[in-house]
Amino acid sequence: MSHGSRHLFEPIDIGPIRLENRIIMGSMHTGLEGGEGPLDQLATFYRRRAEGGVGLIVTGGFAPNYDANLGTPREEMASADDVARHKPVTQAVEKAGGKIALQILHAGRYSYHDHSVSASAIRSPINRTAPRALTDPEIEQTIDDYVNCAMRAQEAGYHGVEIMGSEGYLITQFLAERTNHREDEWGGALENRMRFAVEIVKRTRARVGEDFLIIFRHSALDLVDGGMSGEDTKTVAKAIEAAGADMINTGIGWHEAQIPTIAQPVPAAAFSWATRRLKEVLSIPVAAANRIHTPEDAEAVLARGDADLVSLARPFLADPDFVEKAKAGKRSDINLCISCNQACLDHYFMGKSISCLVNPAAADEASFEVGKSQKPKKIVVVGGGMAGMAAATTAAERGHDVTLYEGADVLGGQFNLARNVPGKAVFGETISYFEKRMRDLGVTCLLGVKASPEEVLARDPDHLIVATGVSPRRPDIAGIGHPKVVTYTQALEGTAPIGEKVAIIGGGGIAYDVSLYLLHRTGNYHSDISSFNKHWGIDPESFVNGGLVEVERADQKASHQITLLKRSEGPFGRTLGRTTGWVHRRELQRAGVKTLANVIYDRIDDEGLHFTMGGEARLLECDTVILCAGQDSVSDLMDSDLLAHLKRQSIGGAHYSAELDAKRAIDEGTRLAISL
């Protein structure tokens, strides 16, 4: 057992089962739940995590009936055919020595189809259509459907079920006054509003018996107006325990909440205090969730007594062997989740199967099997950014002799800039992970060495991989060479002075990162839990109205007056993450950052930035102009005649610079190396 992880790896009894550690793989929708045939790909995904030593796996949500589905693809556990489809999953996990529970999820008004239902006919702000209110007989039938779903899961070989009662889904819609305006026995006083949840647990327990695990996913903190108070959450939790639940797993925030709960700005284990409030009134085990991404954070939650277990979801996308490595004391070998959401949640909400930015094999394990090459080669990789490191690591894992050149004195490329942005310091962990992997695999890393064609030829490689990345684009604007003009790399590296009045040319993700970096120096960004709560209006004390209070406004004057400008029309931040972009937009808005779209740049001079907007010539007086207007590929080696005879390929930004991100870079580097 790892020193310092005394609590994390203690066994625990939960109802009828014993877990060998306190770590749960929390529920995630993967996009693999649908279809008609056996869930073989999903089985492979969960088997791989079971092999990594996680105590208990909870599946993505499966609907108990037709109306409960999240979208138009059928993702149900309701029939004998469904039982047959799921058996590959339970058998694969069982064979790997793991334990798995099926999550029962009724989306309610969060359904993305035309037959959604809820406690009341109140439209969600994140959905276009209003649900239909369930009738009393339909409520009774829905409860029966939950019970049937649990019985089918038991028949399929699952060790238990998790009844989803948080995040704003149907059960929560009955619990909260925000969404339950009923005047019958299912609405009004809390005793009535919680009857739906209690009856589901009680009737499920009666049918599945005592030897089947029942977890209830309970909202410890709603974070919406009209949400449950702290006392409400305790009352409901105690009633759920009395109804027969073996464990409470906590959820934080509804999906429509205007407060980040799992994005990068959220401090580690920011909400475990809400879980502790429930633990103090319950005798069954309680699990904490949300932004618990490292072994040390997980151990701290348990050591403080905030919870009996910890639930981690996205960290198991990043590294299926998280538990095994943590237990062995190999913390530096863990590929940590960076909370970007770019390849997991963003993919799911775009109708794709999930993956992981730092681990493209997630949920697609069969396509990323890294076997030993039958013909080891000498491979030169030029460029030590994320694409180059991914390629070098995977090629070395395949048994190739790999040499990597990096012109800078450190590895990481653009990630070294990103780690300076508030909330993104964890990017440094990803660099460290790949660095260590390359050391362990024997990759020769030559730092501070520019790989000329002659240098490459001296290595006599069988294959050349060009991963030289990108450089900031310098748009064709009169005065672009003025001393007040700096690139985003200079800004984020802190190598150029930035004045009080700042014009940023560009309205994409880099422009937002630079803005947040500058604003961070004013103290407007909050990284500890107390200041985070104040900044976002969360009240851990009186805890009424879903835990919300009026946001405290800082009186401190910003050290920079920032204006973002772009040539195109439409919204700013188009390239920001689908599920996290709103957080960054909100931060810039609160800091008074201005935006100007559809502009024509005329010139830059001592006065500032001259531009035309709506046919009118305008001047933005500024001290500094920061270029965030895209990137150009750096790929000179691909054009070298000296290297024309070599097998060579470019990846990442060197291959294609438009809308470059680390997700594509790591994926391309990994796939190429597997093919060699």
XYZ file of C-alpha atoms in Angstrom:
676
model
C 0.000 0.000 0.000
C 1.232 3.477 -0.874
C 2.495 5.512 2.066
C 0.001 8.277 2.734
C -2.976 6.344 1.353
C -3.986 4.528 4.517
C -7.698 5.240 4.172
C -7.953 4.903 0.408
C -7.014 1.238 0.323
C -8.919 -0.016 3.327
C -11.624 -2.568 2.445
C -15.221 -1.594 3.156
C -18.488 -3.488 3.375
C -21.416 -1.924 1.521
C -24.604 -3.815 2.047
C -24.076 -7.318 0.644
C -20.654 -6.763 -0.936
C -17.117 -6.037 0.186
C -14.956 -3.600 -1.746
C -11.192 -3.953 -1.587
C -10.673 -0.190 -1.660
C -12.660 3.029 -1.251
C -12.536 4.106 -4.907
C -15.616 4.022 -7.125
C -15.573 4.598 -10.860
C -18.491 6.977 -11.133
C -21.129 6.888 -13.825
C -20.288 8.344 -17.236
C -22.287 8.240 -20.427
C -19.958 6.776 -23.035
C -22.070 6.787 -26.195
C -21.603 3.004 -26.324
C -24.788 2.163 -24.424
C -27.127 2.073 -27.434
C -27.557 -0.321 -30.309
C -29.297 -3.646 -30.722
C -26.552 -6.219 -30.279
C -24.343 -7.270 -27.364
C -22.497 -4.430 -25.655
C -19.068 -5.833 -26.494
C -17.223 -2.515 -26.839
C -18.669 -1.311 -23.553
C -17.622 -4.609 -21.993
C -14.034 -4.037 -23.121
C -14.105 -0.524 -21.698
C -15.277 -1.657 -18.250
C -13.099 -4.774 -18.219
C -10.030 -2.628 -18.698
C -10.983 -0.484 -15.677
C -11.745 -3.549 -13.556
C -8.282 -4.880 -14.376
C -6.884 -1.606 -13.060
C -8.169 -2.386 -9.573
C -11.089 0.007 -9.027
C -13.298 -1.087 -6.121
C -16.656 -0.646 -7.869
C -17.725 0.456 -11.340
C -21.014 2.269 -11.944
C -22.183 2.237 -15.553
C -23.511 5.113 -17.575
C -27.225 5.672 -17.124
C -29.740 3.213 -18.552
C -33.392 4.133 -18.851
C -36.153 2.166 -17.108
C -38.672 2.922 -19.887
C -39.165 4.592 -23.257
C -39.830 8.134 -21.982
C -36.785 7.974 -19.697
C -34.207 7.839 -22.504
C -31.828 10.769 -22.733
C -32.073 10.970 -26.506
C -33.466 9.145 -29.489
C -31.070 6.163 -29.303
C -32.603 3.496 -27.100
C -30.455 2.996 -23.987
C -32.734 0.941 -21.767
C -32.626 -1.965 -19.347
C -36.232 -3.058 -19.547
C -36.544 -6.415 -21.340
C -35.120 -9.908 -21.618
C -33.313 -8.789 -24.772
C -31.630 -6.044 -22.767
C -30.483 -8.615 -20.229
C -28.834 -10.603 -23.009
C -27.167 -7.470 -24.410
C -25.657 -6.625 -21.026
C -24.271 -10.040 -20.099
C -20.968 -9.471 -21.956
C -20.426 -6.441 -19.692
C -21.008 -8.212 -16.398
C -19.128 -11.311 -17.500
C -16.096 -9.286 -18.604
C -15.955 -7.375 -15.305
C -16.490 -10.531 -13.268
C -13.669 -12.299 -15.126
C -11.374 -9.351 -14.361
C -12.199 -9.648 -10.670
C -14.240 -6.455 -10.517
C -17.660 -5.407 -9.297
C -20.154 -3.374 -11.295
C -23.511 -1.692 -10.701
C -25.927 -0.455 -13.348
C -27.133 3.108 -13.055
C -30.873 3.592 -13.541
C -31.481 7.028 -14.986
C -34.735 8.670 -15.979
C -33.849 11.900 -17.765
C -37.222 13.559 -17.184
C -37.241 17.060 -18.649
C -33.564 16.673 -19.588
C -34.554 14.240 -22.366
C -33.595 15.305 -25.881
C -36.645 13.835 -27.601
C -40.268 14.836 -28.169
C -41.890 12.700 -25.462
C -40.213 13.946 -22.290
C -42.069 13.841 -18.974
C -41.533 15.369 -15.546
C -43.164 16.116 -12.220
C -44.629 19.300 -13.749
C -44.779 20.713 -17.263
C -41.916 23.158 -16.774
C -39.307 23.520 -19.492
C -35.645 23.301 -18.594
C -33.555 26.325 -19.623
C -31.160 23.968 -21.416
C -33.887 22.213 -23.440
C -36.073 23.562 -26.218
C -39.296 21.745 -25.393
C -41.346 21.513 -22.227
C -42.099 18.093 -20.732
C -45.524 16.673 -20.095
C -46.514 16.282 -16.433
C -46.876 12.660 -15.380
C -50.333 11.574 -14.259
C -50.769 9.699 -11.000
C -51.137 6.299 -12.732
C -48.068 7.089 -14.844
C -46.062 7.839 -11.723
C -47.013 4.469 -10.279
C -46.054 2.795 -13.559
C -42.736 4.654 -13.630
C -41.929 3.394 -10.137
C -42.700 -0.128 -11.328
C -40.400 0.446 -14.295
C -37.546 1.398 -11.963
C -38.139 -1.831 -10.052
C -38.235 -3.853 -13.267
C -34.996 -2.216 -14.410
C -33.276 -3.235 -11.175
C -34.580 -6.785 -11.482
C -33.320 -6.992 -15.075
C -29.921 -5.724 -13.931
C -29.842 -8.416 -11.266
C -30.731 -11.022 -13.879
C -27.951 -9.743 -16.159
C -25.333 -10.321 -13.461
C -24.788 -6.845 -12.079
C -23.820 -6.649 -8.414
C -26.264 -3.831 -7.834
C -27.860 -0.661 -9.149
C -27.397 3.027 -8.613
C -30.672 4.938 -8.696
C -29.895 8.334 -10.175
C -31.457 10.966 -7.931
C -29.275 14.014 -8.573
C -28.034 16.457 -11.225
C -31.523 17.608 -12.142
C -32.872 14.367 -13.605
C -36.422 13.082 -12.971
C -36.122 12.146 -9.295
C -34.568 15.532 -8.544
C -37.369 17.164 -10.499
C -39.816 15.646 -8.016
C -37.686 16.624 -5.009
C -37.224 20.333 -5.767
C -39.836 23.067 -5.591
C -38.173 24.549 -8.668
C -39.645 21.807 -10.856
C -42.415 20.258 -8.750
C -45.536 22.430 -8.728
C -47.919 19.564 -8.142
C -50.777 19.865 -5.683
C -51.429 16.156 -5.202
C -49.747 13.593 -2.975
C -46.566 13.816 -5.072
C -46.068 17.584 -4.565
C -46.261 20.387 -2.040
C -44.509 19.625 1.245
C -41.130 17.881 1.178
C -42.726 14.734 2.595
C -44.789 14.502 -0.584
C -42.063 15.627 -2.984
C -39.673 12.952 -1.756
C -42.299 10.198 -1.879
C -41.379 9.321 -5.481
C -37.729 8.689 -4.569
C -38.555 6.822 -1.366
C -41.085 4.539 -3.057
C -38.620 3.650 -5.803
C -36.003 2.555 -3.266
C -38.489 0.812 -0.977
C -40.180 -1.189 -3.742
C -36.882 -2.021 -5.415
C -35.499 -3.422 -2.169
C -38.626 -5.502 -1.670
C -38.201 -7.130 -5.091
C -34.429 -7.643 -5.372
C -33.872 -8.873 -1.815
C -31.086 -8.106 0.620
C -28.230 -9.624 -1.410
C -28.312 -6.991 -4.135
C -26.587 -3.615 -3.769
C -28.749 -0.479 -3.948
C -26.949 2.847 -4.219
C -28.870 6.115 -4.318
C -27.207 9.022 -6.116
C -28.357 11.956 -4.006
C -27.994 15.654 -4.727
C -25.895 17.025 -1.879
C -26.019 20.537 -3.342
C -28.470 21.618 -6.071
C -26.974 25.045 -6.920
C -30.200 26.283 -8.552
C -32.911 28.668 -7.391
C -35.721 26.646 -5.895
C -33.395 23.756 -5.118
C -33.343 21.808 -1.890
C -31.939 23.374 1.265
C -29.245 21.679 3.310
C -31.848 20.430 5.779
C -33.941 19.082 2.897
C -31.026 17.056 1.576
C -30.479 15.541 5.023
C -34.158 14.687 5.435
C -34.281 12.998 2.041
C -31.040 11.090 2.672
C -32.326 9.687 5.969
C -35.592 8.633 4.310
C -33.670 6.920 1.496
C -31.581 5.019 4.052
C -34.728 3.922 5.880
C -36.231 2.766 2.572
C -33.416 0.280 2.068
C -30.479 1.917 0.287
C -27.034 0.497 1.092
C -25.088 3.604 0.175
C -25.480 7.261 -0.753
C -23.347 8.524 -3.627
C -23.462 12.294 -3.866
C -23.993 14.498 -6.892
C -23.330 18.232 -7.075
C -25.314 20.770 -9.074
C -27.979 20.429 -11.734
C -26.894 20.476 -15.365
C -28.624 23.844 -15.728
C -26.782 25.342 -12.740
C -24.818 28.484 -13.556
C -21.907 27.422 -11.383
C -19.055 25.182 -12.568
C -18.850 21.864 -10.727
C -16.328 19.782 -12.698
C -14.547 22.318 -14.937
C -10.921 23.392 -14.511
C -11.670 26.482 -12.364
C -13.182 24.267 -9.638
C -10.714 23.582 -6.787
C -9.872 20.004 -5.879
C -12.611 18.262 -3.872
C -14.437 21.587 -3.715
C -17.752 20.112 -2.572
C -16.802 17.351 -0.140
C -18.071 19.583 2.695
C -21.587 19.043 1.328
C -21.069 15.284 1.405
C -19.887 15.488 5.011
C -23.194 17.104 6.004
C -24.975 13.967 4.826
C -22.451 11.562 6.327
C -23.050 13.114 9.744
C -26.719 12.043 9.766
C -26.438 8.610 8.106
C -25.254 5.206 9.214
C -24.770 3.796 5.686
C -21.597 4.643 3.710
C -21.463 7.913 1.789
C -19.328 8.689 -1.281
C -17.976 12.106 -2.285
C -17.626 13.164 -5.913
C -16.637 16.057 -8.197
C -13.097 17.219 -8.960
C -11.353 14.473 -7.009
C -8.629 13.659 -9.510
C -5.489 12.642 -7.629
C -4.752 9.973 -5.011
C -3.741 12.651 -2.538
C -6.999 14.573 -2.975
C -8.982 11.356 -2.572
C -7.049 10.392 0.543
C -7.545 13.853 2.047
C -11.334 13.608 1.621
C -11.379 10.319 3.517
C -8.864 11.429 6.148
C -10.983 14.505 6.950
C -13.996 12.293 7.461
C -15.922 13.991 4.656
C -16.908 10.638 3.152
C -16.450 6.884 3.412
C -15.626 6.476 -0.279
C -14.668 8.653 -3.245
C -16.237 8.555 -6.685
C -13.967 9.390 -9.616
C -15.208 9.334 -13.199
C -13.045 11.116 -15.776
C -9.747 10.071 -14.104
C -10.521 6.530 -15.273
C -10.745 7.741 -18.842
C -7.300 9.282 -18.531
C -5.769 6.232 -16.861
C -7.554 2.901 -16.369
C -4.744 1.820 -14.019
C -5.210 4.802 -11.682
C -5.943 2.610 -8.640
C -3.231 0.042 -9.259
C -0.589 2.753 -9.716
C -1.753 4.711 -6.669
C -1.703 1.604 -4.491
C 1.814 0.769 -5.649
C 2.999 4.277 -4.797
C 3.599 5.133 -8.458
C 1.922 8.532 -8.407
C 4.146 9.930 -11.155
C 3.066 7.114 -13.472
C -0.580 8.190 -13.389
C -1.878 9.945 -16.486
C -4.056 12.508 -14.726
C -7.340 13.904 -15.992
C -6.941 17.627 -16.741
C -10.695 18.408 -16.493
C -10.847 19.815 -20.009
C -14.046 17.911 -21.011
C -13.003 18.239 -24.657
C -13.098 14.571 -25.594
C -15.475 13.185 -22.965
C -18.485 15.385 -22.183
C -18.093 17.525 -25.303
C -18.041 14.411 -27.482
C -21.089 12.934 -25.800
C -23.174 16.072 -26.228
C -22.198 16.143 -29.892
C -23.548 12.611 -30.344
C -20.121 10.959 -30.428
C -18.611 8.205 -28.326
C -16.473 9.610 -25.554
C -12.698 9.531 -25.475
C -10.003 11.390 -23.529
C -7.659 14.171 -24.567
C -4.682 12.677 -22.727
C -5.636 9.064 -23.501
C -7.235 8.620 -26.938
C -7.616 4.880 -26.316
C -10.417 5.514 -23.804
C -13.626 3.755 -24.943
C -11.836 2.691 -28.128
C -9.353 0.243 -26.666
C -9.399 -2.157 -29.632
C -8.116 0.545 -32.008
C -5.202 1.447 -29.742
C -3.638 -1.906 -28.936
C 0.080 -1.234 -28.716
C 1.801 -4.496 -29.598
C 5.511 -5.066 -30.122
C 6.722 -4.455 -33.668
C 8.058 -7.467 -35.548
C 10.640 -5.207 -37.221
C 12.061 -2.629 -34.777
C 13.050 0.606 -36.504
C 15.153 3.649 -35.799
C 12.726 6.558 -35.510
C 13.510 10.234 -35.165
C 10.838 12.530 -33.777
C 11.426 16.251 -34.201
C 9.372 18.296 -31.767
C 8.710 17.728 -28.083
C 5.178 19.042 -27.821
C 2.202 16.817 -27.107
C 2.107 15.260 -30.595
C 5.811 14.480 -30.568
C 5.823 13.075 -27.039
C 2.790 10.886 -27.747
C 4.428 9.539 -30.896
C 7.777 8.935 -29.210
C 6.212 7.221 -26.220
C 4.049 4.867 -28.253
C 6.810 4.094 -30.760
C 9.178 3.197 -27.932
C 6.490 1.045 -26.347
C 6.347 -0.865 -29.633
C 10.055 -1.597 -29.316
C 11.446 0.985 -31.725
C 14.694 2.884 -31.112
C 13.445 6.459 -30.701
C 15.300 9.757 -30.621
C 13.371 12.962 -29.947
C 14.676 16.454 -30.709
C 13.298 19.570 -29.050
C 14.715 22.997 -29.839
C 13.614 24.448 -26.482
C 15.229 23.446 -23.224
C 11.986 21.904 -21.938
C 9.396 19.502 -23.312
C 5.703 20.260 -23.609
C 5.337 22.767 -26.426
C 2.097 24.754 -26.226
C 1.163 22.940 -22.997
C 3.893 24.957 -21.273
C 1.952 28.076 -22.178
C -1.410 26.605 -21.211
C -0.199 25.614 -17.739
C 0.225 29.335 -16.945
C -3.487 29.978 -17.496
C -5.603 30.003 -14.309
C -6.996 26.547 -13.638
C -4.651 24.831 -16.084
C -1.603 24.217 -13.915
C -2.473 20.511 -14.091
C -1.291 20.578 -17.726
C 2.187 20.393 -16.246
C 1.277 16.979 -14.833
C 0.603 15.708 -18.354
C 4.007 16.914 -19.528
C 5.651 15.201 -16.549
C 3.752 11.986 -17.258
C 4.981 11.777 -20.844
C 8.504 12.780 -19.818
C 8.672 9.923 -17.334
C 7.172 7.461 -19.794
C 9.845 8.347 -22.327
C 12.596 7.956 -19.727
C 11.265 4.587 -18.629
C 10.997 3.409 -22.242
C 14.512 4.522 -23.169
C 13.689 7.363 -25.544
C 16.724 9.541 -26.239
C 15.617 13.142 -25.650
C 17.852 15.877 -27.005
C 16.722 19.212 -25.559
C 17.920 22.573 -26.789
C 18.955 21.011 -30.072
C 17.496 22.207 -33.363
C 17.219 19.220 -35.657
C 18.641 20.311 -38.986
C 18.337 17.987 -41.990
C 22.009 17.093 -41.509
C 21.420 16.268 -37.833
C 18.505 14.021 -38.746
C 20.501 12.226 -41.456
C 23.337 11.595 -38.994
C 20.929 9.420 -37.011
C 20.253 7.284 -40.094
C 16.569 6.831 -39.221
C 14.115 4.468 -40.883
C 11.306 6.936 -40.256
C 11.059 10.642 -39.490
C 8.128 12.117 -37.572
C 7.855 15.888 -37.837
C 6.018 17.357 -34.839
C 7.480 20.859 -34.867
C 4.182 22.478 -33.961
C 3.035 26.000 -34.678
C 3.993 29.631 -34.323
C 1.655 32.588 -33.725
C 0.200 33.975 -36.925
C 1.062 37.593 -37.634
C -1.853 39.067 -39.586
C -1.196 41.481 -42.416
C -1.938 44.758 -40.620
C -0.065 48.007 -41.120
C 2.144 48.574 -38.079
C 2.194 44.916 -37.035
C 5.859 45.397 -36.119
C 5.117 48.215 -33.656
C 6.785 47.768 -30.231
C 3.413 47.556 -28.475
C 2.518 44.407 -30.451
C 3.259 41.099 -28.713
C 2.292 37.507 -29.489
C 0.242 35.273 -27.242
C 3.374 33.221 -26.545
C 5.186 36.311 -25.251
C 2.174 37.239 -23.134
C 1.764 33.810 -21.555
C 5.493 33.353 -21.047
C 5.639 36.721 -19.322
C 8.523 37.828 -21.548
C 6.911 41.054 -22.737
C 5.501 43.945 -20.679
C 1.709 44.248 -20.836
C 0.193 47.690 -20.359
C -3.025 48.657 -18.630
C -5.120 49.020 -21.801
C -4.982 45.849 -23.864
C -6.373 45.025 -27.302
C -6.470 41.338 -28.157
C -6.759 40.484 -31.839
C -8.704 37.227 -31.964
C -11.800 35.793 -30.321
C -11.028 32.098 -29.926
C -9.757 29.885 -27.134
C -6.265 31.404 -27.072
C -7.701 34.910 -26.698
C -9.751 33.716 -23.736
C -6.739 32.020 -22.168
C -4.647 35.169 -22.482
C -7.461 37.249 -20.999
C -7.809 34.913 -18.025
C -4.060 34.946 -17.549
C -4.030 38.741 -17.375
C -7.094 38.896 -15.132
C -5.595 36.363 -12.755
C -3.027 38.933 -11.756
C -5.836 41.102 -10.363
C -6.939 38.431 -7.911
C -10.280 37.934 -9.655
C -9.669 34.240 -10.110
C -10.235 31.969 -7.113
C -8.451 28.694 -6.580
C -9.160 27.840 -2.925
C -12.563 26.539 -1.856
C -13.535 29.459 0.347
C -12.857 32.138 -2.262
C -14.388 29.932 -4.979
C -17.617 29.745 -2.979
C -17.683 33.511 -2.499
C -16.862 34.170 -6.123
C -19.669 31.956 -7.427
C -22.228 32.613 -4.686
C -22.252 29.299 -2.812
C -23.244 29.338 0.850
C -21.939 26.369 2.875
C -23.317 27.795 6.119
C -27.050 28.548 6.002
C -27.357 26.464 2.835
C -30.846 27.483 1.710
C -32.298 27.807 -1.812
C -30.115 25.139 -3.343
C -27.023 26.496 -1.613
C -27.041 29.810 -3.491
C -26.437 33.318 -2.144
C -25.815 36.636 -3.864
C -22.408 36.770 -5.467
C -19.887 38.949 -3.672
C -18.495 41.581 -6.017
C -14.852 42.487 -5.631
C -14.108 46.187 -5.330
C -10.587 45.736 -6.621
C -9.949 47.548 -9.889
C -8.691 45.309 -12.680
C -5.082 45.954 -13.624
C -5.952 45.530 -17.303
C -8.754 46.919 -19.430
C -9.186 44.247 -22.088
C -10.991 44.382 -25.430
C -11.258 41.356 -27.718
C -11.656 42.028 -31.445
C -12.255 39.729 -34.390
C -12.928 40.045 -38.101
C -15.792 37.571 -38.273
C -19.365 37.919 -37.107
C -20.993 35.616 -34.594
C -20.241 34.782 -30.975
C -16.830 34.981 -29.390
C -15.211 31.830 -28.034
C -16.561 29.575 -30.789
C -13.699 27.124 -30.262
C -14.182 26.941 -26.503
C -15.397 23.659 -25.066
C -19.065 22.895 -25.584
C -19.652 22.108 -21.904
C -17.110 24.471 -20.321
C -16.979 27.499 -22.611
C -19.763 29.251 -20.709
C -17.556 29.331 -17.594
C -14.823 31.288 -19.390
C -17.332 33.605 -21.045
C -18.862 34.330 -17.659
C -15.481 35.097 -16.115
C -14.553 37.586 -18.835
C -17.982 39.191 -18.696
C -17.780 39.652 -14.940
C -14.341 41.195 -15.311
C -15.653 43.785 -17.753
C -13.863 42.463 -20.840
C -15.329 44.069 -23.973
C -15.834 42.359 -27.331
C -16.011 43.850 -30.827
C -16.870 41.649 -33.826
C -16.953 42.198 -37.584
C -14.075 44.661 -37.579
C -11.572 45.570 -40.297
C -8.071 46.252 -38.948
C -6.529 49.387 -40.439
C -3.254 49.992 -38.591
C -1.407 49.960 -35.305
C 0.532 53.043 -34.175
C 1.467 55.012 -31.081
C -2.188 55.891 -30.452
C -3.352 52.305 -30.487
C -5.364 50.062 -32.806
C -7.200 51.731 -35.677
C -10.056 49.748 -37.204
C -13.273 50.123 -39.162
C -16.572 48.840 -37.823
C -19.931 49.284 -39.504
C -18.298 51.565 -42.074
C -17.019 53.892 -39.351
C -13.315 54.473 -38.647
C -12.552 53.954 -34.968
C -9.592 54.046 -32.612
C -9.028 51.773 -29.625
C -6.470 53.510 -27.455
C -4.265 50.835 -25.972
C -0.833 50.232 -24.524
C -0.475 46.680 -25.809
C -1.830 44.715 -28.757
C -1.717 40.939 -28.262
C -1.910 38.689 -31.326
C -4.219 35.714 -30.799
C -5.250 35.421 -34.438
C -4.423 31.798 -35.076
C -1.288 29.830 -35.810
C 0.928 28.790 -38.693
C 2.530 25.383 -39.106
C 6.258 25.010 -38.535
C 7.244 22.172 -40.845
C 10.459 23.088 -42.684
C 11.770 19.533 -42.472
C 8.884 18.282 -44.590
C 10.160 20.474 -47.431
C 13.823 19.541 -47.178
C 15.281 17.981 -50.332
C 18.002 16.352 -48.226
C 15.370 14.270 -46.480
C 13.291 13.473 -49.567
C 14.330 9.817 -49.538
C 13.202 9.293 -45.947
C 9.827 7.958 -44.906
C 8.446 10.963 -43.075
C 5.136 12.219 -41.810
C 3.987 15.335 -40.033
C 1.561 15.334 -37.111
C -0.167 17.864 -34.889
C 0.334 21.512 -35.714
C 3.121 20.735 -38.193
C 0.587 18.757 -40.214
C -2.352 21.143 -39.964
C -2.469 24.267 -37.837
C -6.140 25.267 -38.100
C -7.976 24.924 -34.785
C -5.125 22.871 -33.390
C -5.686 21.352 -29.953
C -3.905 18.788 -27.839
C -6.701 16.279 -28.372
C -5.878 16.004 -32.065
C -2.129 16.230 -31.451
C -1.990 13.334 -28.981
C -4.406 11.241 -31.023
C -2.416 11.707 -34.237
C 0.902 10.979 -32.554
C -0.403 7.835 -30.921
C -2.116 6.467 -34.031
C 0.908 7.080 -36.243
C 3.265 5.315 -33.851
C 0.948 2.305 -33.614
C 1.024 2.011 -37.402
C 4.843 1.940 -37.640
